[in-house]
């Protein structure tokens, strides 16, 4: 299912929980946003829209590295001589060749590591675990572990620590139900989902 539909379902989940728990406008907005994020979290393994929002653009990094390579090569050619010039030119070429290697998945991996570091620095268990989730998603195959019961359970642990720190009424239910809605919406019984998900991964790789 397209990410926009997952986001709409997640937002609707947040609003439904807000109405059930008697939230005001601000509380409803918080749960709506939380539902959208949680409903898109499983698709971090595709390096899609949510991945782009929490990591630097790989195209921006590629452009920066290419520019650095050109500047370094130009400086070596115009301002250096002898061995230093050849070394500078070699480094410039190396950066130009390296630039295309910076994929969105790599940036997502780096972002996950940064989130883990921030969680440790801030002594926020939920942030550290969220960073670990991002790292795992960055190297996982699409519709693999993040679309399984294990992924749901791990996200539940993150949700528990978020609830422990923020104590926002309805937040726990919103996060879990929105994440679950993504798994249900990607199952084969929904029209157009021929691929399905490996719900019982890694015990079973059969898509349902």
CSV table of C-alpha atoms in Angstrom, one decimal:
chain,number,residue,atom,x,y,z
A,1,UNK,CA,0.0,0.0,0.0
A,2,UNK,CA,1.2,3.5,-0.8
A,3,UNK,CA,2.7,5.5,2.0
A,4,UNK,CA,0.1,8.2,1.8
A,5,UNK,CA,-2.6,5.7,2.6
A,6,UNK,CA,-0.6,4.4,5.6
A,7,UNK,CA,-0.2,7.9,6.8
A,8,UNK,CA,-3.9,8.7,6.5
A,9,UNK,CA,-4.8,5.5,8.4
A,10,UNK,CA,-2.3,6.3,11.1
A,11,UNK,CA,-3.6,9.8,11.4
A,12,UNK,CA,-7.1,8.5,11.7
A,13,UNK,CA,-6.0,6.1,14.4
A,14,UNK,CA,-4.6,9.0,16.4
A,15,UNK,CA,-7.8,11.0,16.0
A,16,UNK,CA,-9.9,8.0,17.0
A,17,UNK,CA,-7.8,7.4,20.1
A,18,UNK,CA,-8.0,11.1,20.9
A,19,UNK,CA,-11.7,11.1,20.7
A,20,UNK,CA,-12.0,8.0,22.8
A,21,UNK,CA,-9.8,9.4,25.5
A,22,UNK,CA,-11.3,12.9,25.5
A,23,UNK,CA,-8.3,14.9,24.2
A,24,UNK,CA,-8.4,18.6,23.5
A,25,UNK,CA,-7.2,20.1,20.2
A,26,UNK,CA,-3.5,20.0,21.2
A,27,UNK,CA,-3.7,16.4,22.4
A,28,UNK,CA,-5.5,15.4,19.3
A,29,UNK,CA,-2.9,17.0,17.1
A,30,UNK,CA,-0.1,15.2,19.1
A,31,UNK,CA,-1.8,11.8,18.7
A,32,UNK,CA,-2.5,12.5,15.0
A,33,UNK,CA,1.1,13.2,14.3
A,34,UNK,CA,2.3,10.2,16.4
A,35,UNK,CA,-0.1,8.0,14.5
A,36,UNK,CA,1.3,9.1,11.1
A,37,UNK,CA,4.9,8.5,12.2
A,38,UNK,CA,4.1,5.1,13.7
A,39,UNK,CA,2.1,4.0,10.6
A,40,UNK,CA,5.1,4.8,8.4
A,41,UNK,CA,7.8,3.4,10.6
A,42,UNK,CA,7.7,-0.2,9.1
A,43,UNK,CA,8.5,1.3,5.7
A,44,UNK,CA,11.8,2.7,6.9
A,45,UNK,CA,13.2,-0.4,5.2
A,46,UNK,CA,12.4,1.2,1.8
A,47,UNK,CA,14.3,4.4,2.5
A,48,UNK,CA,11.2,6.3,1.5
A,49,UNK,CA,9.5,9.5,2.6
A,50,UNK,CA,9.9,9.0,6.3
A,51,UNK,CA,13.5,7.9,5.8
A,52,UNK,CA,14.2,11.2,3.9
A,53,UNK,CA,12.7,13.2,6.8
A,54,UNK,CA,15.0,11.8,9.5
A,55,UNK,CA,18.2,11.6,7.5
A,56,UNK,CA,20.2,13.9,5.4
A,57,UNK,CA,19.5,13.8,1.7
A,58,UNK,CA,21.9,11.4,0.0
A,59,UNK,CA,21.8,13.7,-3.1
A,60,UNK,CA,22.9,16.6,-1.0
A,61,UNK,CA,25.8,14.5,0.5
A,62,UNK,CA,26.7,13.3,-3.0
A,63,UNK,CA,26.8,16.9,-4.2
A,64,UNK,CA,28.9,18.0,-1.3
A,65,UNK,CA,31.4,15.2,-1.8
A,66,UNK,CA,31.6,15.9,-5.5
A,67,UNK,CA,32.2,19.6,-4.9
A,68,UNK,CA,34.9,18.8,-2.3
A,69,UNK,CA,36.6,16.5,-4.9
A,70,UNK,CA,36.5,19.1,-7.6
A,71,UNK,CA,37.8,21.8,-5.3
A,72,UNK,CA,40.6,19.6,-3.9
A,73,UNK,CA,41.6,18.5,-7.4
A,74,UNK,CA,41.6,22.1,-8.7
A,75,UNK,CA,43.6,23.3,-5.7
A,76,UNK,CA,46.2,20.5,-6.2
A,77,UNK,CA,46.5,21.3,-9.9
A,78,UNK,CA,46.8,25.1,-9.5
A,79,UNK,CA,48.6,25.6,-6.2
A,80,UNK,CA,50.6,22.4,-5.6
A,81,UNK,CA,53.5,20.7,-7.3
A,82,UNK,CA,55.4,17.5,-7.4
A,83,UNK,CA,54.2,14.6,-5.2
A,84,UNK,CA,51.7,16.8,-3.3
A,85,UNK,CA,49.9,17.7,-6.5
A,86,UNK,CA,49.5,14.1,-7.6
A,87,UNK,CA,48.3,13.1,-4.1
A,88,UNK,CA,45.8,16.0,-4.2
A,89,UNK,CA,44.6,15.0,-7.6
A,90,UNK,CA,44.3,11.4,-6.6
A,91,UNK,CA,42.2,12.4,-3.5
A,92,UNK,CA,40.0,14.6,-5.6
A,93,UNK,CA,39.3,11.7,-8.1
A,94,UNK,CA,38.7,9.4,-5.1
A,95,UNK,CA,36.0,11.7,-3.7
A,96,UNK,CA,34.4,12.0,-7.2
A,97,UNK,CA,34.3,8.2,-7.4
A,98,UNK,CA,33.1,7.9,-3.8
A,99,UNK,CA,30.2,10.3,-4.1
A,100,UNK,CA,27.7,7.9,-5.8
A,101,UNK,CA,28.2,5.4,-3.0
A,102,UNK,CA,26.3,7.7,-0.6
A,103,UNK,CA,22.9,6.1,-0.9
A,104,UNK,CA,19.8,6.9,1.1
A,105,UNK,CA,20.2,3.6,3.0
A,106,UNK,CA,23.7,4.6,4.1
A,107,UNK,CA,22.4,8.0,5.3
A,108,UNK,CA,19.6,6.3,7.2
A,109,UNK,CA,22.2,4.0,8.8
A,110,UNK,CA,24.3,7.0,9.8
A,111,UNK,CA,21.2,8.8,11.2
A,112,UNK,CA,20.2,5.7,13.2
A,113,UNK,CA,23.7,5.6,14.8
A,114,UNK,CA,23.4,9.4,15.6
A,115,UNK,CA,20.0,8.8,17.2
A,116,UNK,CA,21.5,6.0,19.4
A,117,UNK,CA,24.3,8.3,20.4
A,118,UNK,CA,21.8,11.1,21.3
A,119,UNK,CA,19.7,8.6,23.3
A,120,UNK,CA,22.8,7.6,25.3
A,121,UNK,CA,23.8,11.2,25.8
A,122,UNK,CA,20.3,12.2,27.0
A,123,UNK,CA,19.9,9.0,28.9
A,124,UNK,CA,16.6,8.4,27.0
A,125,UNK,CA,16.2,4.7,26.5
A,126,UNK,CA,13.4,5.1,24.0
A,127,UNK,CA,15.6,7.3,21.7
A,128,UNK,CA,18.4,4.7,21.8
A,129,UNK,CA,16.0,1.9,20.9
A,130,UNK,CA,14.4,4.1,18.2
A,131,UNK,CA,17.9,4.6,16.8
A,132,UNK,CA,18.6,0.9,16.8
A,133,UNK,CA,15.3,0.3,15.0
A,134,UNK,CA,16.4,2.8,12.3
A,135,UNK,CA,19.7,1.0,12.0
A,136,UNK,CA,18.0,-2.4,11.6
A,137,UNK,CA,15.6,-0.9,9.1
A,138,UNK,CA,18.4,0.6,7.0
A,139,UNK,CA,20.0,-2.8,6.4
A,140,UNK,CA,16.8,-5.0,6.3
A,141,UNK,CA,15.1,-6.2,3.2
A,142,UNK,CA,11.8,-4.6,2.4
A,143,UNK,CA,8.8,-6.2,4.1
A,144,UNK,CA,11.1,-8.2,6.3
A,145,UNK,CA,11.6,-7.8,10.0
A,146,UNK,CA,9.9,-4.4,10.3
A,147,UNK,CA,6.8,-6.0,8.8
A,148,UNK,CA,6.7,-8.9,11.3
A,149,UNK,CA,5.5,-9.7,14.8
A,150,UNK,CA,9.0,-9.3,16.0
A,151,UNK,CA,9.1,-5.8,14.5
A,152,UNK,CA,5.8,-5.0,16.2
A,153,UNK,CA,7.1,-6.4,19.5
A,154,UNK,CA,10.3,-4.3,19.3
A,155,UNK,CA,8.3,-1.2,18.4
A,156,UNK,CA,6.1,-2.0,21.5
A,157,UNK,CA,9.2,-1.9,23.7
A,158,UNK,CA,10.1,1.5,22.3
A,159,UNK,CA,6.5,2.6,22.9
A,160,UNK,CA,6.7,1.5,26.5
A,161,UNK,CA,9.7,3.7,27.2
A,162,UNK,CA,8.1,6.6,25.3
A,163,UNK,CA,5.0,6.3,27.5
A,164,UNK,CA,7.2,6.0,30.6
A,165,UNK,CA,8.9,9.3,29.8
A,166,UNK,CA,6.1,11.4,28.4
A,167,UNK,CA,3.0,10.0,30.1
A,168,UNK,CA,0.6,11.3,27.4
A,169,UNK,CA,-2.8,9.8,27.6
A,170,UNK,CA,-3.6,7.6,24.5
A,171,UNK,CA,-0.1,7.8,23.1
A,172,UNK,CA,0.8,4.2,23.7
A,173,UNK,CA,-2.4,3.0,22.1
A,174,UNK,CA,-2.0,5.3,19.1
A,175,UNK,CA,1.6,4.2,18.4
A,176,UNK,CA,0.8,0.5,18.7
A,177,UNK,CA,-2.4,0.5,16.7
A,178,UNK,CA,-1.0,2.7,14.0
A,179,UNK,CA,2.0,0.4,13.6
A,180,UNK,CA,-0.3,-2.6,13.5
A,181,UNK,CA,-2.5,-0.9,10.9
A,182,UNK,CA,0.4,-0.8,8.6
A,183,UNK,CA,1.0,-4.5,8.9
A,184,UNK,CA,-2.7,-5.3,8.3
A,185,UNK,CA,-2.9,-2.9,5.3
A,186,UNK,CA,0.1,-4.7,3.7
A,187,UNK,CA,-1.4,-8.2,4.0
A,188,UNK,CA,-2.5,-10.1,0.9
A,189,UNK,CA,-6.2,-10.0,1.8
A,190,UNK,CA,-6.2,-6.3,0.9
A,191,UNK,CA,-6.7,-5.9,-2.9
A,192,UNK,CA,-3.5,-5.0,-4.7
A,193,UNK,CA,-1.2,-6.6,-2.2
A,194,UNK,CA,0.1,-9.6,-4.0
A,195,UNK,CA,3.4,-9.6,-2.2
A,196,UNK,CA,2.0,-9.6,1.4
A,197,UNK,CA,4.2,-9.6,4.5
A,198,UNK,CA,6.3,-12.2,6.3
A,199,UNK,CA,4.4,-11.8,9.6
A,200,UNK,CA,6.1,-14.7,11.4
A,201,UNK,CA,9.6,-13.8,10.2
A,202,UNK,CA,12.1,-15.4,10.9
A,203,UNK,CA,10.2,-18.5,11.9
A,204,UNK,CA,8.4,-18.5,8.5
A,205,UNK,CA,9.2,-16.7,5.3
A,206,UNK,CA,5.8,-17.4,3.9
A,207,UNK,CA,4.0,-14.1,2.9
A,208,UNK,CA,0.4,-13.7,4.1
